[in-house]
Short mmCIF file of C-alpha atoms in Angstrom, two decimals:
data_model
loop_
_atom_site.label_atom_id
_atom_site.label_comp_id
_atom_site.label_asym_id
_atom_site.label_seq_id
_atom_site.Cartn_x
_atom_site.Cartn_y
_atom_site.Cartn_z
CA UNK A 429 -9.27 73.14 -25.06
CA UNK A 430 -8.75 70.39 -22.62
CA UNK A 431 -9.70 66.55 -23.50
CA UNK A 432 -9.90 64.79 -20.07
CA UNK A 433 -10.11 60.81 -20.91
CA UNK A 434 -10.73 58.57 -18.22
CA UNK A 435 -10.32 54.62 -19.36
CA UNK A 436 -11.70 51.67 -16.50
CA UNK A 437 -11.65 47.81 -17.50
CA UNK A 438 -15.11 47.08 -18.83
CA UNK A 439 -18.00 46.21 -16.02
CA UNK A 440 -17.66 42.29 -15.87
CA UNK A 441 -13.64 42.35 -16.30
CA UNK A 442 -12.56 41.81 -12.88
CA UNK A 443 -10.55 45.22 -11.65
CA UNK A 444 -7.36 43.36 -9.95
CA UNK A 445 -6.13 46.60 -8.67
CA UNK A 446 -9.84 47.93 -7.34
CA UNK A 447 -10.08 44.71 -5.71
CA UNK A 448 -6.63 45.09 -3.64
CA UNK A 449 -7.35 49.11 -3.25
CA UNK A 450 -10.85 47.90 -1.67
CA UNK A 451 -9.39 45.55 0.72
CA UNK A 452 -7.04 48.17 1.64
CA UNK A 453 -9.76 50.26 2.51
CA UNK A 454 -11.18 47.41 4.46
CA UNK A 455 -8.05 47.18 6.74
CA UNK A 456 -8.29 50.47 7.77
CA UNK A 457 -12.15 50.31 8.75
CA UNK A 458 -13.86 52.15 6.08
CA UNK A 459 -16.04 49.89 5.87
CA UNK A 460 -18.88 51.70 3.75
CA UNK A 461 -17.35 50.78 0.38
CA UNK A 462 -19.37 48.76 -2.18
CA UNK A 463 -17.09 49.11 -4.69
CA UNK A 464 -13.66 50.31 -5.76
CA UNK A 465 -12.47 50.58 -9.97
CA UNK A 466 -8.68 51.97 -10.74
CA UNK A 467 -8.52 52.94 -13.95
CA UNK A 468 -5.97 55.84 -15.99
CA UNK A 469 -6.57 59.14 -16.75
CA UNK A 470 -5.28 61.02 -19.36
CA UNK A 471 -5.37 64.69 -20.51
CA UNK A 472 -4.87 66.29 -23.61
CA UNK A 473 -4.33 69.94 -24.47
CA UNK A 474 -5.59 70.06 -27.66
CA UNK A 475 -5.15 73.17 -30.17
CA UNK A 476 -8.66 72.83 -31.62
CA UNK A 477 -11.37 75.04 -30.56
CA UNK A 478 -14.62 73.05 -32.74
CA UNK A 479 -16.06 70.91 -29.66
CA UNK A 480 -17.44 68.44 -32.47
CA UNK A 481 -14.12 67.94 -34.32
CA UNK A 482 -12.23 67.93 -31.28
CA UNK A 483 -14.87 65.02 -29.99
CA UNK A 484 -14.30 62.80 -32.59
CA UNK A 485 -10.61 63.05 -33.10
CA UNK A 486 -9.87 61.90 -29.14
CA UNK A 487 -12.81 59.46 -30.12
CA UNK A 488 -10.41 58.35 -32.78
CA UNK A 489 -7.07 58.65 -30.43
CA UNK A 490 -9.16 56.49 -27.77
CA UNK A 491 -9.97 53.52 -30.38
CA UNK A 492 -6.97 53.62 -31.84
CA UNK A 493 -4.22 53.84 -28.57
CA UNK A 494 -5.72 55.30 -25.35
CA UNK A 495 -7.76 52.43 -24.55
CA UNK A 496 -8.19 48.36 -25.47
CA UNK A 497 -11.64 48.14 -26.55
CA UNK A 498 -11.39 44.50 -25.80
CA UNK A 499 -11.26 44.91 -21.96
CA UNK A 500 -11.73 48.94 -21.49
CA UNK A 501 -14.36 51.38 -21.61
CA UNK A 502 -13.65 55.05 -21.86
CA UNK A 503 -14.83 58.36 -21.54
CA UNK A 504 -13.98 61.98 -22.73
CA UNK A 505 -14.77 65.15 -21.62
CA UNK A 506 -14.18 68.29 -22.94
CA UNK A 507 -13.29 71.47 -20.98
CA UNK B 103 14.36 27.33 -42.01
CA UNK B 104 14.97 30.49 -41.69
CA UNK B 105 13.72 32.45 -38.34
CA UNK B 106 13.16 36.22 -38.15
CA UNK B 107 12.90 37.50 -35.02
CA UNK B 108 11.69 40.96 -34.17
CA UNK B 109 13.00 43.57 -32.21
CA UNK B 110 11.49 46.82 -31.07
CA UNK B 111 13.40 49.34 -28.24
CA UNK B 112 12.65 47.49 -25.40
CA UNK B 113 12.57 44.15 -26.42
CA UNK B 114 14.92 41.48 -24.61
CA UNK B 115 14.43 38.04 -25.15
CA UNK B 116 15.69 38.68 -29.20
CA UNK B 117 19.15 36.98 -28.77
CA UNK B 118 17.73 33.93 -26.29
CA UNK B 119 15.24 33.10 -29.09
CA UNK B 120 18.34 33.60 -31.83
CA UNK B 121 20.28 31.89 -29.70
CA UNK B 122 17.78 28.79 -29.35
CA UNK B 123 16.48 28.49 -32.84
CA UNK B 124 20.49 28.49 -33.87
CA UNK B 125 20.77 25.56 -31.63
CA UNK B 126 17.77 23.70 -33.59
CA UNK B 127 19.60 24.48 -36.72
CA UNK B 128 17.61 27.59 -38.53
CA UNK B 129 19.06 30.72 -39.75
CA UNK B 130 18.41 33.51 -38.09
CA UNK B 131 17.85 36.91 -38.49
CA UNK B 132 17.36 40.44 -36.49
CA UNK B 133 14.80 42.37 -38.02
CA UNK B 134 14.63 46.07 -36.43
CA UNK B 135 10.55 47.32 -36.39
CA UNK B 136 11.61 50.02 -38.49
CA UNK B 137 12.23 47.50 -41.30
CA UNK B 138 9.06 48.08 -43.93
CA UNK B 139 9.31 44.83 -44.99
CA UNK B 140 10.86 41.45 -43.55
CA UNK B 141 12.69 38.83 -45.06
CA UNK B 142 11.09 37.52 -48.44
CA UNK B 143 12.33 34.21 -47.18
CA UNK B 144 11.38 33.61 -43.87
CA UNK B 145 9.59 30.54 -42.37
CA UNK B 146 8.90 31.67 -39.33
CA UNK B 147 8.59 34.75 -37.91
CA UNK B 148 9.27 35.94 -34.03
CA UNK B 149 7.30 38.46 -32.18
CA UNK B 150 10.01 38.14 -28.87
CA UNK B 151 9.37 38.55 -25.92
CA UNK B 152 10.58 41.80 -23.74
CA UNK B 153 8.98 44.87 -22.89
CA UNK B 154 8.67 47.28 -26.07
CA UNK B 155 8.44 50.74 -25.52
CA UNK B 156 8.89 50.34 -21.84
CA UNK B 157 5.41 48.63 -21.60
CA UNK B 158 4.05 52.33 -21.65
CA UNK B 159 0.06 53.32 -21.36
CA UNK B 160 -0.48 49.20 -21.88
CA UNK B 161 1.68 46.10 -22.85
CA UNK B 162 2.22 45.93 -26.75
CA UNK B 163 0.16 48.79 -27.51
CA UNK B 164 2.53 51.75 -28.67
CA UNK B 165 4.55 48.21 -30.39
CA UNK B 166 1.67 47.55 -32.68
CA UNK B 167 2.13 51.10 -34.27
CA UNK B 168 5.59 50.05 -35.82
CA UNK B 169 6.10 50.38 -39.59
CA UNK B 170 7.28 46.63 -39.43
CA UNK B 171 3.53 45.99 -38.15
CA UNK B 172 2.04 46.25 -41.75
CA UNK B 173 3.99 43.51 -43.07
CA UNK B 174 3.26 41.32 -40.10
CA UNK B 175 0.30 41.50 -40.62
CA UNK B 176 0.40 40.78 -44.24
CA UNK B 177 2.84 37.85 -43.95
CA UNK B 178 -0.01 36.64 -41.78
CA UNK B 179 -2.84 37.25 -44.31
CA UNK B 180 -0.78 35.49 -46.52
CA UNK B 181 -0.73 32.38 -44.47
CA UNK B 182 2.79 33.12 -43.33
CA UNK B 183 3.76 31.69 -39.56
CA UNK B 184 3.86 33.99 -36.99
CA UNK B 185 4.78 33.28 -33.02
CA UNK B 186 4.10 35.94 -30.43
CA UNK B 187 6.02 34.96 -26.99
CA UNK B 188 5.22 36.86 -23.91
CA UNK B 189 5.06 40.74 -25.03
CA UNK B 190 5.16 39.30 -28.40
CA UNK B 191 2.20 37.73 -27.62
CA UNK B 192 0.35 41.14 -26.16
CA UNK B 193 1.87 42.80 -29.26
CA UNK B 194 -0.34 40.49 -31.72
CA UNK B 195 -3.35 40.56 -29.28
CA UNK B 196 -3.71 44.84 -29.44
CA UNK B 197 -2.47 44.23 -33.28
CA UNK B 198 -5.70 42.48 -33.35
CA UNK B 199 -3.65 39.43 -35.06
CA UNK B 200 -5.08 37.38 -32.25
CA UNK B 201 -8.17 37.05 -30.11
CA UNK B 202 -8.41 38.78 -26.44
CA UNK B 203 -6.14 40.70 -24.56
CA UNK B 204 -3.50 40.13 -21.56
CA UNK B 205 -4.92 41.85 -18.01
CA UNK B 206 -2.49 42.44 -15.31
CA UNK B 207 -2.04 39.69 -13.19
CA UNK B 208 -4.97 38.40 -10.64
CA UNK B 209 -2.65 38.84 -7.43
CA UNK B 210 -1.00 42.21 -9.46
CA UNK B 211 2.97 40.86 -8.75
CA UNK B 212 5.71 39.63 -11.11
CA UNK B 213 6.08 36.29 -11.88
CA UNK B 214 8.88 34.64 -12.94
CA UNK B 215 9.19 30.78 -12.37
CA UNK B 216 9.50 27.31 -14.01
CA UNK B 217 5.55 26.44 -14.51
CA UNK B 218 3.61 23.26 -16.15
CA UNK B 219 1.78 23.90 -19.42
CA UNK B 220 -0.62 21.05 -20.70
CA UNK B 221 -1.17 20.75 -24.71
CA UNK B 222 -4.48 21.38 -25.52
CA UNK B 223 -4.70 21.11 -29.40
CA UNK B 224 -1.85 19.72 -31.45
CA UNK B 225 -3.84 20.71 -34.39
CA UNK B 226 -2.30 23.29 -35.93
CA UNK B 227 0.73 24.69 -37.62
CA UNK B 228 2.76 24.59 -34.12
CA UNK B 229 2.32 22.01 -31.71
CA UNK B 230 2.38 18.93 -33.98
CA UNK B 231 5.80 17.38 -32.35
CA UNK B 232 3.41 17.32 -29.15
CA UNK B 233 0.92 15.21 -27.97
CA UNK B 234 -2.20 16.43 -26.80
CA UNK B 235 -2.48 16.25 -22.98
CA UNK B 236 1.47 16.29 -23.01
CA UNK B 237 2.87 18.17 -20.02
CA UNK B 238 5.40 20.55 -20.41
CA UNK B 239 8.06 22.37 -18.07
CA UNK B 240 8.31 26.30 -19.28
CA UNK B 241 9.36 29.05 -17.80
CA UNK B 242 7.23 31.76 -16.95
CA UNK B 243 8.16 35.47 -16.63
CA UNK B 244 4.89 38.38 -16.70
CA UNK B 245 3.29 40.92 -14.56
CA UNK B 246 0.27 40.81 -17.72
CA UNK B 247 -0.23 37.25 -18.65
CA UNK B 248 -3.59 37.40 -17.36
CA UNK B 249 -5.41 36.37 -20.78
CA UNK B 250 -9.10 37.87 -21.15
CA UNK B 251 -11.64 37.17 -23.78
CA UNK B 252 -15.63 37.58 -23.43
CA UNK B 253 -17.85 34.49 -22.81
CA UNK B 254 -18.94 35.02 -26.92
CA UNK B 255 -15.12 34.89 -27.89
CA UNK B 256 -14.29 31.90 -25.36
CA UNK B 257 -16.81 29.97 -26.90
CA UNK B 258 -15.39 30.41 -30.42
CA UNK B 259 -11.77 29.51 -29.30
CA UNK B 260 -13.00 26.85 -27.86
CA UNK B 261 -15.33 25.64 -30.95
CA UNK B 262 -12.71 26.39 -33.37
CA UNK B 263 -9.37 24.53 -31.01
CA UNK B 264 -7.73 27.83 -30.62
CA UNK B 265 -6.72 27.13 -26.94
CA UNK B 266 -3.33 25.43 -27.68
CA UNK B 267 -1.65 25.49 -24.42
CA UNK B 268 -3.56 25.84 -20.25
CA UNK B 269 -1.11 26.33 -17.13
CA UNK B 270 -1.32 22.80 -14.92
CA UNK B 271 0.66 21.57 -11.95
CA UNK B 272 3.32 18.72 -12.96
CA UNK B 273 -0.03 16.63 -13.39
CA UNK B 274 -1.48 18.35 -16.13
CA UNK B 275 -4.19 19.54 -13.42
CA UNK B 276 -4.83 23.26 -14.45
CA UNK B 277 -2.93 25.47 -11.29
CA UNK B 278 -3.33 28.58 -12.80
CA UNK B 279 -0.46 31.53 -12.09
CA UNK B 280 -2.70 34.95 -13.25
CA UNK B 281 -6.44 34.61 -13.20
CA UNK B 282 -6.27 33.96 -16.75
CA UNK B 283 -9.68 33.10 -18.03
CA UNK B 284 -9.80 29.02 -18.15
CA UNK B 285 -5.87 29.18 -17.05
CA UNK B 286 -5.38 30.06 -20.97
CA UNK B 287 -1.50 30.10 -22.12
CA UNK B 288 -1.65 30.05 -25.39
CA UNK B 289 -3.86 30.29 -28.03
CA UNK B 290 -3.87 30.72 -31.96
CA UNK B 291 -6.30 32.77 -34.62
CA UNK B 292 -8.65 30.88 -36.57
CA UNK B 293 -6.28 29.82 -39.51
CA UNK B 294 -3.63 28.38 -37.25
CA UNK B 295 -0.93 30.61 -38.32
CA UNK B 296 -0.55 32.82 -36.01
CA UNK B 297 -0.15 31.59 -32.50
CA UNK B 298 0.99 33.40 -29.03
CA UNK B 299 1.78 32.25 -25.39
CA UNK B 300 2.94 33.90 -22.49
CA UNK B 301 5.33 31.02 -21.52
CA UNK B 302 9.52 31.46 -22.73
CA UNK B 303 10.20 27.83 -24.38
CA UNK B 304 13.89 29.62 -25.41
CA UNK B 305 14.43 29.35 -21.91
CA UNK B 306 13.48 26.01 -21.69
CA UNK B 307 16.57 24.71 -24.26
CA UNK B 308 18.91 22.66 -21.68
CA UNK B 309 18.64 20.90 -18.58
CA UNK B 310 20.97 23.13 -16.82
CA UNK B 311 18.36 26.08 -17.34
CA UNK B 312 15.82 23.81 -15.23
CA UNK B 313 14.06 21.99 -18.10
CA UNK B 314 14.95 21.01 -21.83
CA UNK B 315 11.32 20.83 -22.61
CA UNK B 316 11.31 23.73 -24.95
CA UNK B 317 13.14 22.13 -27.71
CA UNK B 318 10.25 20.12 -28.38
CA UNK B 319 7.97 23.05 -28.87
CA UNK B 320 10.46 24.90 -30.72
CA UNK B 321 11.23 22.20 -32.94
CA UNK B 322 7.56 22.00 -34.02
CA UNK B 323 7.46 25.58 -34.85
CA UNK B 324 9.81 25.04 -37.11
CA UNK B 325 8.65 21.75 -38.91
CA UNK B 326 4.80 21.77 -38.85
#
């Protein structure tokens, strides 16, 4: 099983690197862009097969390491 | 006084901060983060600055994992005085030994420069050989000094005079370098002893280095 975790600075925590990316974007005309976030991703091959243990160990890994709860959210998903 | 100074792989401003605490007259000592334990002796102990474990997945957060990390953090709970400078500071921030964390930078370069720092709080076990509203002439050197902290925790730095140090022009008008929220430099936890800043003051020892102004600061470290 694959753990796919995706961590973005919270909403409110201004995204220096979205901001540049989106001004980027700008220069070269795309202009229909509300919004841009950069943010990590990282994947785990995990050698568990129970979807709920396997949940709340990266849960775990994610509080712990993968992400600072102070200024980052994350996600997980499991495939 | 005895200083001991951390190192993990990766750290490199160890031997500058050796090298300028030997100058004020402390002892000194190395202590490797595979160390269990540090010093039963020390006075003060160093977080340096540098860039442990490469800066990898986030600044200071692989550090924090350390087996010398435990008995940081319970010198601290003891009362013990602990200074985090530049990824030292980061370090204690993910340790959760200090409010907030450091963002990358607002305009995402390096910077490395001389830069003004105005004393906020002198109230505490660090900054007592300053004045408040003293100006200072430190060095600068981060790509993530920008400080963040939510409205909520702001408001209890700024209740509790844990902002000890904003970034100001020559003036002591805040010009601030990163985006940090409320061009924060350095602040301290709620017991005053434990206390970080992303400014170098050991490379602020002699006016041939550009400014002298870090003996001061250093000094007070060592004699609050």
């Amino acid at each position: 099983m694959k753990a796919i975790v995706n961590v973005f600075l919270k909403a409110g925590v201004l995204d220096s690197q979205g901001k540049a990316v989106h001004h980027a974007l700008d220069s070269l005309h795309f202009n229909g862009v509300e919004d841009v976030r950069v943010g990590k991703q990282i994947v785990l091959k995990l050698n568990e097969s129970d979807k709920e243990k396997a949940m709340a160990d990266v849960t775990k890994m994610c509080e712990e390491l993968l992400a600072n709860t102070v200024i980052e959210d994350y996600t997980i998903e499991l495939v | 006084m005895k200083v001991s100074i951390l190192q993990f792989p990766g750290t490199n401003c160890e031997y500058d901060t050796q090298y300028a605490f030997k100058k004020l007259g402390a002892t000194t000592q190395i202590v490797w983060h595979r160390s269990e334990s540090i010093p039963s002796d020390t006075d003060l102990l160093v977080v340096a600055g540098g860039f442990s474990y490469g800066d990898y997945l986030r600044s200071g957060a692989i550090a924090k994992f350390s087996p010398v990390m435990k008995a940081v953090a319970s010198y601290a709970q003891k009362g013990g005085k602990v200074l985090g400078i530049c990824n030292g500071f980061q370090v204690l921030t993910e340790a959760r030994l200090l409010p907030g964390a450091l963002k990358r930078n607002e305009g995402l370069h390096f910077i490395s420069k001389h830069h003004h720092l105005r004393v906020e709080n002198n109230d505490n076990l660090f900054l007592k050989k300053l004045n408040n509203g003293d100006v200072v002439n430190i060095p600068i050197a981060h790509h993530d000094g920008n400080y963040y902290i939510n409205e909520e925790g702001l408001r209890e730095l700024e209740e509790n005079g844990q902002i000890l140090l904003r970034y100001t022009d020559e003036n002591g008008e805040i010009k601030n370098p990163n985006g940090s929220v409320e061009s924060i430099a350095g602040v301290c936890n709620k017991e005053k002893n434990v206390f970080g800043l992303m400014p170098h003051p050991e490379r602020a020892m002699e006016e041939v280095l550009g400014s002298a102004d870090g003996v001061a600061m250093l000094q007070g470290f060592l004699e609050s």
